Amino acid sequence: DNDREGEAIAFHIRNAIMKKYPKIKIARIVFNEITPQAIKTAISDPLEIDVHKVEAQKARRVLDRLVGYKLSPILWKKVKNGLSAGRVQSVALRLICERGKEVDEFIPTEYWTIEANFKKGKKHFEAQLVEWMGKKPEIPDFKDAEKIVGKLKNSTFNVASIKEKQKVTKPLPPFTTSKLQQAAANRFGFTSRKTMQVAQTLYEGVEIDSERIGLITYMRTDSTRVAQSALDEVRNFIQKNYPKELPVQTQIYSSGKSSQDAHEAIRPTYVNKTPDVLKKQLSKDQFKIYSIIWERFVSSQMTPSLTVTTSIEIKGGEGLFRVSFSRLVEKGFQQVLKFLSSEEKTKIMPSLKEGEEVECDDIHSSQHFTKGPAYYNDASIIKMLEENGIGRPSTYAPIISVILDRYYVVRKDKKLIPTVLGKIIVDMLKKTFPTVVDVDFTAQMESRLDHVEDANENWVTMIKEFYGPFDSQVTHVMENLESIKGVLDEPTSEVCEKCGRPMVKKLGRYGFFIACTGFPECINSKPVPLADCPVPGCDGKIIAKRKQGARSKPFYGCTRYPDCTFISYFPPTDLKCPKCGYFLVEKSDKKRGDYKACINPDCDYLHLHEEAEAVNA
């Protein structure tokens, strides 16, 4: 690997060998793909080890260990055992917690829009009111909306203007690590960890026609650079298969300022091995990841697409309505897009002329509420970290995994939601170590590591400047910060059946559980009950369970198992079914989205979000 970590690995292996064989000549080779030609080329052009890269990696390792080894014991002593803090991990957690606070504090504002249904011949279309009495309409409530609707209903409507605007869309560069993770999260709902695991198998090699072949280049990169040989190969492929979409010149994409440019962009090693050719020899997940890598790379060297957007304005009384629609005139690079293609539907519009009258079928108003910020998901937090220069391609997936494993954050419906514990950790670190969890400071440290690699800064001096003030603050905090151990413990009405002591609700590594207050003499513990068992005559509770030794999804069963064998694979809610009294569970599918349904197999009740509010009331 032609990056800091790869350089450091080579450095240590060389030193270990030379301890036993001091006179042996050792060189380093670098390759970006596991293919015969790449390996032969690398061996024919060996390199010397770059000491500055090694020092930059050493500085990062020391810096991360200083922060982690010094902050984690504070959390153990002041909050609870088993916690951890980290230089990049804690900043990512802060971003997620602050976004969670924004979501919680957001108060939606009501507003209304007015739409009109027009028709010409057999074709119908809808347009929205964009101007009322010469101004942009501001309609705060139903009463104001109905006033405007009433004034418009008897109006005559004519086409005021028809405008066309062309839009040229250029292809995007080949994937970097973060962009691949974002695309896989948005298109397939993959976590960053899953994306990297699948990509790793494609890089290391897949059995294709009884031969093991590395199908993509190295998948941890922040560069969009592509080897000239690969550019020549893809242009030949486009010339053969899409000659009209081959641009005169090769497309060159610039990498970001913070890019180490150690590796090429992520691309297929053999462009002629199209996704369709390999489909039967890849797993479903491999096929998805390979397809978007192949599509993104091939399309990056094709001509732009051309879209024409038509905007039609219709005047009636004091109102002006507008409808816009687009049509793709030249597909360009979109010829090769399947998974990465846009899902926009083209409106079917009648042929209209300026000045002609159009018939209005109906005018109606619609209620809306302003939308607040959304919780981060894997794609958006990676994008935020990348934009702020925090972390590197190899660290994005591990960062998310760690904060999930520590129960600082939970993933629900693909959203990353901070837990009570995560919020406590961030609040404590912001008060005691504001610099360490500061986004700008963390980005500056990344920049200084780049300076070490470029031989523009001494790594020891850099560490000294950070460590002096940091260590003094660690000592001060350890001595003066008040412990909040046990603050998350919550009394319950339950009594330990083993020793008779009261039981409390505690926060563990995987969430809340109920434990005996007699610990460590009594180690009795059990899961937090989620609902009453719905089986007639059973007085058990429904709890989350997991198959022993398996990394599978949890299921939900009765505490009286094996006497009661009730099982559900859907999370219970605290809502009761209005038809039969059983509890409702959370479900989700493409047709309905998120909804709740009755757990009773003999009951057909289900409802969506708006009905859930009525049941709650």
Coordinates of C-alpha atoms in Angstrom, one line a residue:
D1 CA 0.0 0.0 0.0
N2 CA 1.5 3.3 -1.0
D3 CA 0.4 5.2 2.0
R4 CA 1.7 6.0 5.5
E5 CA 0.6 2.8 7.0
G6 CA 2.0 0.7 4.1
E7 CA 5.3 2.6 4.4
A8 CA 5.5 2.0 8.2
I9 CA 4.7 -1.8 7.7
A10 CA 7.5 -2.0 5.1
F11 CA 9.9 -0.1 7.5
H12 CA 9.3 -2.5 10.4
I13 CA 9.5 -5.6 8.3
R14 CA 12.8 -4.4 6.8
N15 CA 14.3 -3.7 10.2
A16 CA 13.2 -7.0 11.6
I17 CA 14.8 -8.9 8.7
M18 CA 18.0 -6.8 8.9
K19 CA 18.5 -7.7 12.6
K20 CA 19.2 -11.2 11.5
Y21 CA 20.6 -10.5 8.0
P22 CA 22.3 -7.1 8.2
K23 CA 23.9 -7.3 4.8
I24 CA 20.9 -8.3 2.8
K25 CA 19.5 -5.8 0.3
I26 CA 15.9 -4.9 0.8
A27 CA 13.6 -2.8 -1.4
R28 CA 9.9 -1.8 -1.2
I29 CA 7.4 -2.4 -3.9
V30 CA 4.1 -0.6 -4.4
F31 CA 1.0 -1.7 -6.3
N32 CA -2.5 -0.5 -6.4
E33 CA -4.2 -3.7 -7.8
I34 CA -3.7 -7.4 -7.4
T35 CA -3.2 -8.3 -11.1
P36 CA -0.2 -10.1 -12.8
Q37 CA 0.8 -7.0 -14.7
A38 CA 0.6 -4.7 -11.7
I39 CA 2.8 -7.0 -9.6
K40 CA 5.4 -7.5 -12.4
T41 CA 5.6 -3.7 -12.9
A42 CA 6.0 -3.1 -9.2
I43 CA 8.8 -5.7 -8.9
S44 CA 10.6 -4.2 -11.9
D45 CA 10.6 -0.8 -10.2
P46 CA 11.5 -1.2 -6.5
L47 CA 11.6 1.8 -4.2
E48 CA 13.5 3.0 -1.1
I49 CA 11.4 3.5 2.0
D50 CA 10.2 7.0 2.5
V51 CA 11.3 7.9 6.1
H52 CA 9.1 11.0 6.2
K53 CA 6.0 8.9 5.5
V54 CA 7.0 6.5 8.3
E55 CA 7.4 9.5 10.7
A56 CA 4.0 10.8 9.8
Q57 CA 2.5 7.4 10.5
K58 CA 4.4 7.3 13.8
A59 CA 3.2 10.7 14.8
R60 CA -0.4 9.7 14.1
R61 CA -0.1 6.5 16.1
V62 CA 1.5 8.3 19.1
L63 CA -1.0 11.1 19.0
D64 CA -3.9 8.8 18.9
R65 CA -2.5 6.6 21.7
L66 CA -1.8 9.6 23.9
V67 CA -5.4 10.9 23.6
G68 CA -6.9 7.4 23.9
Y69 CA -4.7 6.2 26.7
K70 CA -5.1 9.4 28.7
L71 CA -8.8 10.2 28.2
S72 CA -10.2 6.6 28.6
P73 CA -9.1 6.2 32.2
I74 CA -10.9 9.4 33.1
L75 CA -14.1 8.0 31.7
W76 CA -13.6 4.8 33.6
K77 CA -13.1 6.6 36.9
K78 CA -15.7 9.3 36.5
V79 CA -18.5 7.7 34.4
K80 CA -18.3 3.9 34.1
N81 CA -15.9 1.1 33.2
G82 CA -15.4 -0.1 29.6
L83 CA -15.7 3.3 27.9
S84 CA -13.2 4.8 25.5
A85 CA -12.3 8.2 24.0
G86 CA -10.3 8.9 20.9
R87 CA -8.9 11.8 18.9
V88 CA -11.1 11.3 15.9
Q89 CA -13.8 9.1 17.4
S90 CA -14.7 11.7 20.0
V91 CA -15.1 14.5 17.4
A92 CA -17.3 12.3 15.2
L93 CA -19.4 11.6 18.3
R94 CA -19.7 15.3 19.1
L95 CA -21.0 16.0 15.5
I96 CA -23.6 13.2 15.9
C97 CA -24.7 14.5 19.3
E98 CA -24.9 18.1 18.2
R99 CA -27.0 17.1 15.2
G100 CA -29.2 15.0 17.5
K101 CA -29.7 18.1 19.7
E102 CA -30.7 20.1 16.6
V103 CA -33.3 17.5 15.7
D104 CA -34.7 17.4 19.2
E105 CA -34.9 21.2 19.5
F106 CA -36.4 21.8 16.1
I107 CA -40.0 23.1 16.2
P108 CA -41.8 22.7 12.8
T109 CA -43.7 25.6 11.4
E110 CA -47.0 25.2 9.6
Y111 CA -47.4 26.5 6.0
W112 CA -49.8 25.9 3.1
T113 CA -49.4 25.7 -0.6
I114 CA -52.1 26.0 -3.3
E115 CA -52.2 23.8 -6.4
A116 CA -54.4 23.9 -9.5
N117 CA -55.3 20.9 -11.7
F118 CA -55.4 22.0 -15.4
K119 CA -56.2 20.0 -18.5
K120 CA -56.0 20.3 -22.2
G121 CA -57.7 17.6 -24.2
K122 CA -57.2 14.3 -22.3
K123 CA -54.0 15.4 -20.6
H124 CA -54.1 16.6 -17.1
F125 CA -51.3 18.4 -15.1
E126 CA -50.8 20.1 -11.8
A127 CA -49.2 23.5 -11.2
Q128 CA -48.4 25.3 -8.0
L129 CA -49.2 28.9 -7.0
V130 CA -45.8 30.8 -7.0
E131 CA -47.1 34.4 -7.0
W132 CA -50.1 36.1 -5.4
M133 CA -50.8 39.8 -6.0
G134 CA -47.3 40.2 -7.4
K135 CA -45.5 38.6 -4.4
K136 CA -44.3 35.2 -3.3
P137 CA -47.3 33.7 -1.4
E138 CA -46.9 33.3 2.3
I139 CA -49.8 31.2 3.6
P140 CA -49.5 30.4 7.3
D141 CA -52.8 28.6 7.9
F142 CA -56.0 27.0 6.4
K143 CA -58.0 30.1 6.7
D144 CA -55.7 32.2 4.6
A145 CA -55.3 29.4 2.1
E146 CA -59.1 29.1 1.6
K147 CA -59.4 32.9 1.1
I148 CA -57.0 32.7 -1.9
V149 CA -58.7 29.5 -3.2
G150 CA -62.0 31.3 -3.1
K151 CA -60.8 34.3 -5.1
L152 CA -59.1 32.1 -7.7
K153 CA -62.0 29.6 -8.4
N154 CA -63.9 31.7 -10.9
S155 CA -60.8 33.0 -12.7
T156 CA -59.9 32.5 -16.4
F157 CA -56.5 30.9 -16.9
N158 CA -54.1 31.6 -19.7
V159 CA -50.6 30.5 -20.5
A160 CA -48.4 33.5 -19.5
S161 CA -45.0 32.2 -20.6
I162 CA -43.1 29.2 -21.7
K163 CA -39.4 29.1 -21.1
E164 CA -36.8 26.5 -21.9
K165 CA -33.4 26.1 -20.2
Q166 CA -30.6 23.7 -21.1
K167 CA -28.6 22.1 -18.4
V168 CA -25.3 20.3 -19.1
T169 CA -24.4 17.7 -16.4
K170 CA -20.8 16.5 -16.3
P171 CA -19.9 13.0 -15.1
L172 CA -18.6 12.6 -11.6
P173 CA -15.0 11.4 -11.0
P174 CA -14.2 7.8 -10.0
F175 CA -14.9 6.8 -6.4
T176 CA -12.7 7.7 -3.4
T177 CA -13.3 5.6 -0.3
S178 CA -15.7 8.1 1.3
K179 CA -17.7 8.6 -1.9
L180 CA -18.0 4.8 -2.4
Q181 CA -19.3 4.4 1.2
Q182 CA -21.8 7.3 0.7
A183 CA -23.1 5.9 -2.6
A184 CA -23.4 2.3 -1.2
A185 CA -25.3 3.7 1.9
N186 CA -27.7 5.8 -0.2
R187 CA -28.3 3.2 -2.9
F188 CA -28.3 0.0 -1.0
G189 CA -28.5 0.9 2.7
F190 CA -25.1 -0.6 3.3
T191 CA -23.2 0.4 6.4
S192 CA -19.7 1.7 5.9
R193 CA -18.2 -1.4 7.5
K194 CA -20.2 -3.7 5.1
T195 CA -19.2 -1.7 2.1
M196 CA -15.5 -2.0 3.0
Q197 CA -15.8 -5.7 3.7
V198 CA -17.3 -6.4 0.3
A199 CA -14.8 -4.1 -1.5
Q200 CA -12.0 -6.0 0.3
T201 CA -13.1 -9.3 -1.3
L202 CA -13.2 -7.7 -4.7
Y203 CA -9.7 -6.3 -4.2
E204 CA -8.2 -9.5 -2.9
G205 CA -9.7 -11.5 -5.7
V206 CA -12.7 -13.6 -6.7
E207 CA -12.8 -17.0 -8.5
I208 CA -13.6 -16.2 -12.1
D209 CA -13.6 -19.2 -14.5
S210 CA -11.4 -21.2 -12.1
E211 CA -8.9 -18.3 -11.8
R212 CA -8.6 -15.9 -8.9
I213 CA -8.7 -12.3 -10.1
G214 CA -8.5 -9.0 -8.2
L215 CA -11.4 -7.1 -9.7
I216 CA -10.9 -3.6 -8.3
T217 CA -8.0 -1.4 -7.3
Y218 CA -7.2 -0.6 -3.6
M219 CA -10.3 0.6 -1.9
R220 CA -8.8 2.9 0.8
T221 CA -8.0 6.1 -1.1
D222 CA -8.7 9.8 -1.1
S223 CA -7.5 10.4 -4.6
T224 CA -9.3 10.6 -8.0
R225 CA -6.1 10.0 -9.9
V226 CA -6.2 7.2 -12.5
A227 CA -3.2 5.5 -14.2
Q228 CA -2.6 6.3 -17.9
S229 CA -2.9 2.7 -18.8
A230 CA -6.3 2.5 -17.2
L231 CA -7.4 5.7 -19.0
D232 CA -6.3 4.2 -22.4
E233 CA -8.2 1.0 -21.6
V234 CA -11.4 2.7 -20.7
R235 CA -11.3 5.0 -23.7
N236 CA -10.9 2.0 -26.0
F237 CA -13.9 0.4 -24.3
I238 CA -16.0 3.5 -24.8
Q239 CA -14.8 3.9 -28.5
K240 CA -15.9 0.3 -29.1
N241 CA -19.3 0.3 -27.2
Y242 CA -20.4 4.0 -27.0
P243 CA -18.5 5.8 -29.8
K244 CA -20.8 8.9 -29.7
E245 CA -20.1 9.3 -26.0
L246 CA -16.3 9.4 -26.2
P247 CA -14.9 12.9 -25.5
V248 CA -12.1 14.3 -27.6
Q249 CA -9.8 14.6 -24.6
T250 CA -9.2 12.4 -21.5
Q251 CA -11.1 13.7 -18.4
I252 CA -8.7 14.6 -15.6
Y253 CA -10.1 15.2 -12.1
S254 CA -8.3 17.0 -9.4
S255 CA -8.2 15.6 -5.9
G256 CA -9.0 17.6 -2.8
K257 CA -6.4 19.7 -1.0
S258 CA -6.2 17.3 1.9
S259 CA -5.7 14.2 -0.3
Q260 CA -2.5 12.2 0.3
D261 CA -2.8 11.0 -3.3
A262 CA -1.1 7.7 -2.3
H263 CA -3.4 5.5 -4.3
E264 CA -5.4 5.7 -7.5
A265 CA -9.1 6.2 -7.4
I266 CA -11.2 3.0 -6.9
R267 CA -11.7 1.5 -10.3
P268 CA -12.2 -1.9 -12.0
T269 CA -8.9 -3.6 -12.9
Y270 CA -10.3 -4.9 -16.2
V271 CA -12.9 -2.6 -17.8
N272 CA -14.0 -5.3 -20.2
K273 CA -15.2 -7.4 -17.3
T274 CA -18.6 -5.6 -17.1
P275 CA -21.0 -6.2 -14.3
D276 CA -23.3 -8.2 -16.6
V277 CA -20.3 -10.5 -17.6
L278 CA -19.5 -11.2 -13.9
K279 CA -23.0 -11.2 -12.4
K280 CA -23.3 -15.0 -12.1
Q281 CA -19.9 -15.4 -10.5
L282 CA -20.3 -12.7 -7.8
S283 CA -22.5 -12.7 -4.7
K284 CA -25.4 -10.2 -4.7
D285 CA -23.5 -7.7 -2.5
Q286 CA -20.3 -8.1 -4.6
F287 CA -22.3 -7.5 -7.7
K288 CA -23.8 -4.3 -6.3
I289 CA -20.5 -2.8 -5.2
Y290 CA -18.6 -3.9 -8.3
S291 CA -21.4 -2.4 -10.5
I292 CA -21.3 1.1 -9.0
I293 CA -17.5 1.1 -9.1
W294 CA -17.5 0.1 -12.7
E295 CA -20.3 2.5 -13.6
R296 CA -18.7 5.4 -11.9
F297 CA -15.3 4.8 -13.5
V298 CA -16.5 4.2 -17.1
S299 CA -19.0 7.1 -17.0
S300 CA -16.2 9.5 -15.7
Q301 CA -14.6 9.3 -19.1
M302 CA -17.7 9.9 -21.2
T303 CA -19.4 13.0 -22.5
P304 CA -21.8 15.1 -20.4
S305 CA -25.6 14.6 -20.6
L306 CA -27.9 17.4 -21.8
T307 CA -31.3 18.1 -20.1
V308 CA -33.9 20.6 -21.3
T309 CA -36.1 22.0 -18.5
T310 CA -39.4 23.6 -19.6
S311 CA -41.1 26.1 -17.2
I312 CA -44.7 27.0 -17.9
E313 CA -46.5 29.9 -16.1
I314 CA -50.2 30.1 -16.1
K315 CA -51.9 33.4 -15.1
G316 CA -55.4 33.6 -13.5
G317 CA -56.8 36.6 -11.6
E318 CA -54.1 37.8 -9.1
G319 CA -52.4 34.4 -9.1
L320 CA -49.5 32.9 -11.1
F321 CA -49.1 29.2 -11.3
R322 CA -46.0 27.4 -12.5
V323 CA -45.2 23.8 -13.6
S324 CA -41.7 22.6 -14.7
F325 CA -40.7 19.4 -16.3
S326 CA -37.4 18.1 -17.8
R327 CA -36.5 15.8 -20.6
L328 CA -33.2 14.2 -21.3
V329 CA -32.0 15.2 -24.8
E330 CA -28.6 13.6 -24.8
K331 CA -27.8 10.8 -22.4
G332 CA -24.1 11.1 -22.6
F333 CA -22.4 9.3 -19.6
Q334 CA -25.8 8.2 -18.3
Q335 CA -25.8 5.5 -21.0
V336 CA -23.8 3.2 -18.7
L337 CA -25.6 4.0 -15.4
K338 CA -28.0 1.5 -13.9
F339 CA -27.6 1.4 -10.2
L340 CA -26.3 5.0 -10.2
S341 CA -28.9 6.4 -12.5
S342 CA -31.3 9.1 -11.4
E343 CA -34.9 7.9 -10.6
E344 CA -36.7 11.1 -11.8
K345 CA -39.9 10.5 -13.7
T346 CA -40.7 12.6 -16.7
K347 CA -44.0 14.4 -16.6
I348 CA -46.3 14.0 -19.6
M349 CA -47.4 17.5 -20.6
P350 CA -49.8 18.7 -23.3
S351 CA -48.6 20.9 -26.1
L352 CA -49.2 24.5 -25.0
K353 CA -48.8 28.0 -26.6
E354 CA -48.3 31.4 -24.9
G355 CA -51.6 33.2 -24.5
E356 CA -53.9 30.2 -25.0
E357 CA -56.6 29.5 -22.4
V358 CA -56.4 26.4 -20.3
E359 CA -59.2 24.7 -18.4
C360 CA -59.0 24.5 -14.6
D361 CA -60.6 21.4 -13.1
D362 CA -59.9 22.2 -9.4
I363 CA -58.0 24.4 -7.1
H364 CA -57.0 23.1 -3.6
S365 CA -54.8 23.9 -0.7
S366 CA -52.3 21.5 1.0
Q367 CA -50.9 21.7 4.5
H368 CA -47.2 21.3 5.1
F369 CA -44.7 21.7 8.0
T370 CA -41.1 22.9 7.7
K371 CA -38.6 20.0 7.9
G372 CA -35.8 20.2 10.4
P373 CA -32.3 18.8 10.2
A374 CA -32.0 15.0 9.8
Y375 CA -30.0 12.6 12.0
Y376 CA -26.7 11.6 10.4
N377 CA -26.5 8.3 8.7
D378 CA -23.4 6.5 7.5
A379 CA -23.3 8.4 4.3
S380 CA -23.8 11.9 5.7
I381 CA -21.5 11.6 8.7
I382 CA -18.7 10.3 6.4
K383 CA -19.3 13.3 4.1
M384 CA -19.2 15.7 7.1
L385 CA -15.9 14.1 8.4
E386 CA -14.4 14.3 4.9
E387 CA -15.4 17.9 4.3
N388 CA -13.9 19.0 7.6
G389 CA -10.7 17.1 7.0
I390 CA -11.2 14.7 9.9
G391 CA -9.9 11.2 9.7
R392 CA -8.7 9.3 6.6
P393 CA -10.3 6.8 4.2
S394 CA -9.1 3.9 6.3
T395 CA -10.7 5.3 9.5
Y396 CA -14.2 6.2 8.5
A397 CA -15.7 2.7 8.9
P398 CA -13.8 1.9 12.1
I399 CA -14.9 5.2 13.7
I400 CA -18.6 4.5 13.2
S401 CA -18.1 0.9 14.4
V402 CA -16.4 2.0 17.6
I403 CA -19.1 4.5 18.7
L404 CA -21.8 1.9 17.9
D405 CA -19.9 -0.8 19.8
R406 CA -19.5 1.5 22.9
Y407 CA -23.3 2.3 22.8
Y408 CA -22.5 6.0 22.4
V409 CA -24.7 5.8 19.3
V410 CA -27.4 3.4 18.1
R411 CA -28.4 2.8 14.5
K412 CA -32.1 2.9 13.9
D413 CA -33.7 2.9 10.5
K414 CA -30.2 3.7 9.1
K415 CA -30.1 6.8 11.3
L416 CA -27.2 7.3 13.8
I417 CA -28.9 8.4 17.0
P418 CA -26.9 9.5 20.1
T419 CA -27.7 7.7 23.4
V420 CA -27.8 9.2 26.8
L421 CA -24.4 7.8 27.5
G422 CA -23.0 9.4 24.2
K423 CA -24.4 12.8 25.2
I424 CA -22.9 12.6 28.7
I425 CA -19.4 11.7 27.2
V426 CA -19.6 14.6 24.7
D427 CA -20.7 17.1 27.3
M428 CA -17.9 16.1 29.7
L429 CA -15.2 16.2 27.0
K430 CA -16.5 19.6 25.7
K431 CA -16.2 21.1 29.2
T432 CA -12.9 19.5 30.2
F433 CA -11.0 19.0 26.9
P434 CA -12.6 21.5 24.4
T435 CA -9.6 21.5 22.1
V436 CA -9.5 17.7 21.7
V437 CA -13.1 17.5 20.5
D438 CA -12.9 20.7 18.4
V439 CA -13.5 20.1 14.7
D440 CA -11.1 22.8 13.5
F441 CA -8.3 21.6 15.9
T442 CA -8.6 18.0 14.8
A443 CA -8.5 19.1 11.1
Q444 CA -5.4 21.2 11.9
M445 CA -3.7 18.2 13.4
E446 CA -4.4 16.2 10.2
S447 CA -2.9 19.0 8.2
R448 CA 0.2 19.0 10.5
L449 CA 0.6 15.2 9.9
D450 CA 0.7 16.1 6.1
H451 CA 3.5 18.6 6.9
V452 CA 5.5 15.8 8.6
E453 CA 5.1 13.6 5.6
D454 CA 6.2 16.4 3.3
A455 CA 9.3 17.0 5.5
N456 CA 8.1 20.4 6.5
E457 CA 7.6 19.7 10.2
N458 CA 9.4 17.6 12.8
W459 CA 7.1 14.9 14.3
V460 CA 8.7 15.0 17.8
T461 CA 8.3 18.8 18.0
M462 CA 4.7 18.5 16.9
I463 CA 3.9 15.9 19.6
K464 CA 5.7 17.9 22.3
E465 CA 3.6 21.0 21.5
F466 CA 0.4 19.0 21.9
Y467 CA 1.4 16.8 24.8
G468 CA 2.6 19.4 27.4
P469 CA -0.7 21.3 27.8
F470 CA -2.8 18.2 27.2
D471 CA -1.1 16.2 30.0
S472 CA -1.4 19.0 32.5
Q473 CA -5.1 19.2 31.8
V474 CA -5.5 15.4 32.2
T475 CA -3.9 15.7 35.7
H476 CA -6.2 18.6 36.6
V477 CA -9.4 16.9 35.4
M478 CA -8.6 13.6 37.1
E479 CA -8.1 15.4 40.4
N480 CA -11.0 17.8 40.3
L481 CA -13.8 16.5 38.1
E482 CA -16.7 15.1 40.1
S483 CA -17.6 11.5 39.5
I484 CA -21.0 10.8 38.0
K485 CA -20.7 7.0 38.3
G486 CA -24.2 5.5 38.9
V487 CA -26.0 8.6 37.6
L488 CA -27.6 6.5 34.9
D489 CA -28.9 3.8 37.4
E490 CA -32.7 3.9 37.7
P491 CA -34.6 2.2 40.6
T492 CA -37.2 -0.4 39.6
S493 CA -40.0 -2.1 41.6
E494 CA -38.5 -5.5 40.9
V495 CA -36.9 -7.7 43.6
C496 CA -34.0 -10.1 43.0
E497 CA -35.4 -13.6 43.0
K498 CA -32.0 -14.9 44.1
C499 CA -31.1 -12.8 47.1
G500 CA -34.2 -10.6 47.7
R501 CA -32.4 -7.2 47.2
P502 CA -33.9 -4.5 45.0
M503 CA -33.0 -4.4 41.3
V504 CA -32.0 -1.3 39.3
K505 CA -32.0 -0.4 35.6
K506 CA -28.3 0.0 34.5
L507 CA -26.6 0.9 31.3
G508 CA -24.3 -1.8 30.0
R509 CA -22.2 -2.2 26.9
Y510 CA -25.2 -3.2 24.7
G511 CA -27.8 -0.9 26.3
F512 CA -29.9 -1.0 29.4
F513 CA -30.5 -4.0 31.5
I514 CA -31.8 -4.8 35.0
A515 CA -29.3 -5.9 37.7
C516 CA -29.2 -6.7 41.4
T517 CA -28.0 -4.1 43.7
G518 CA -26.1 -6.8 45.6
F519 CA -23.4 -7.0 42.9
P520 CA -20.7 -8.4 43.0
E521 CA -22.0 -10.8 45.7
C522 CA -25.1 -11.4 43.6
I523 CA -24.6 -11.3 39.8
N524 CA -28.2 -11.7 38.8
S525 CA -29.2 -9.7 35.8
K526 CA -31.9 -9.7 33.1
P527 CA -33.0 -7.8 30.0
V528 CA -35.4 -4.8 30.3
P529 CA -39.0 -6.0 29.5
L530 CA -40.5 -4.3 26.4
A531 CA -44.1 -5.5 26.6
D532 CA -46.5 -8.0 28.2
C533 CA -46.6 -11.4 26.5
P534 CA -49.6 -11.4 24.2
V535 CA -50.3 -15.2 24.6
P536 CA -53.6 -15.7 26.5
G537 CA -53.0 -16.9 30.1
C538 CA -49.3 -16.1 30.0
D539 CA -48.0 -13.5 32.6
G540 CA -44.5 -13.3 31.1
K541 CA -42.7 -10.3 29.6
I542 CA -41.3 -9.8 26.1
I543 CA -37.6 -9.1 26.1
A544 CA -34.9 -8.8 23.4
K545 CA -32.9 -11.9 22.8
R546 CA -30.0 -13.0 20.6
K547 CA -28.8 -16.4 19.5
Q548 CA -25.8 -17.4 21.6
G549 CA -22.5 -17.0 19.7
A550 CA -24.2 -15.6 16.6
R551 CA -23.8 -12.1 15.2
S552 CA -27.5 -12.1 14.1
K553 CA -30.3 -9.6 14.5
P554 CA -32.1 -9.7 17.9
F555 CA -35.4 -11.4 18.2
Y556 CA -38.1 -10.9 20.9
G557 CA -39.4 -13.7 23.1
C558 CA -41.1 -14.4 26.4
T559 CA -39.3 -14.6 29.7
R560 CA -41.3 -17.8 30.5
Y561 CA -39.6 -19.8 27.7
P562 CA -39.6 -22.8 27.3
D563 CA -43.1 -22.9 28.9
C564 CA -44.1 -20.1 26.5
T565 CA -42.6 -20.2 23.0
F566 CA -43.8 -16.8 21.7
I567 CA -41.3 -15.2 19.2
S568 CA -41.4 -12.0 17.2
Y569 CA -38.7 -10.7 14.8
F570 CA -40.2 -7.2 14.9
P571 CA -39.5 -4.7 17.8
P572 CA -42.5 -4.2 20.1
T573 CA -43.9 -0.8 20.9
D574 CA -45.8 0.5 23.9
L575 CA -49.0 1.0 21.7
K576 CA -52.0 -1.4 22.1
C577 CA -54.0 -2.6 19.1
P578 CA -57.5 -1.0 19.2
K579 CA -59.0 -4.2 17.7
C580 CA -57.7 -6.9 19.9
G581 CA -55.6 -5.3 22.7
Y582 CA -52.3 -7.0 21.7
F583 CA -49.2 -4.8 21.3
L584 CA -48.1 -3.3 18.0
V585 CA -44.7 -3.9 16.4
E586 CA -42.6 -1.8 14.1
K587 CA -42.4 -2.9 10.5
S588 CA -41.1 -1.4 7.3
D589 CA -41.4 -2.2 3.6
K590 CA -40.9 -0.4 0.3
K591 CA -44.6 0.0 -0.4
R592 CA -45.7 1.5 3.0
G593 CA -42.4 2.7 4.4
D594 CA -42.4 2.6 8.3
Y595 CA -45.6 1.5 9.9
K596 CA -46.9 -0.4 12.9
A597 CA -48.9 -3.6 12.8
C598 CA -50.6 -5.9 15.4
I599 CA -48.5 -8.8 16.6
N600 CA -51.6 -11.0 16.8
P601 CA -51.5 -13.3 13.7
D602 CA -55.4 -13.5 13.7
C603 CA -55.7 -9.7 13.6
D604 CA -55.4 -7.7 10.4
Y605 CA -54.9 -4.3 12.0
L606 CA -52.0 -2.1 10.8
H607 CA -51.6 1.7 10.7
L608 CA -49.2 4.3 9.5
H609 CA -47.7 7.3 11.3
E610 CA -50.7 9.6 11.4
E611 CA -52.9 6.8 12.8
A612 CA -50.3 6.0 15.4
E613 CA -50.8 9.5 16.9
A614 CA -54.5 9.0 17.1
V615 CA -54.1 5.6 18.9
N616 CA -51.6 7.2 21.3
A617 CA -54.1 10.0 22.1

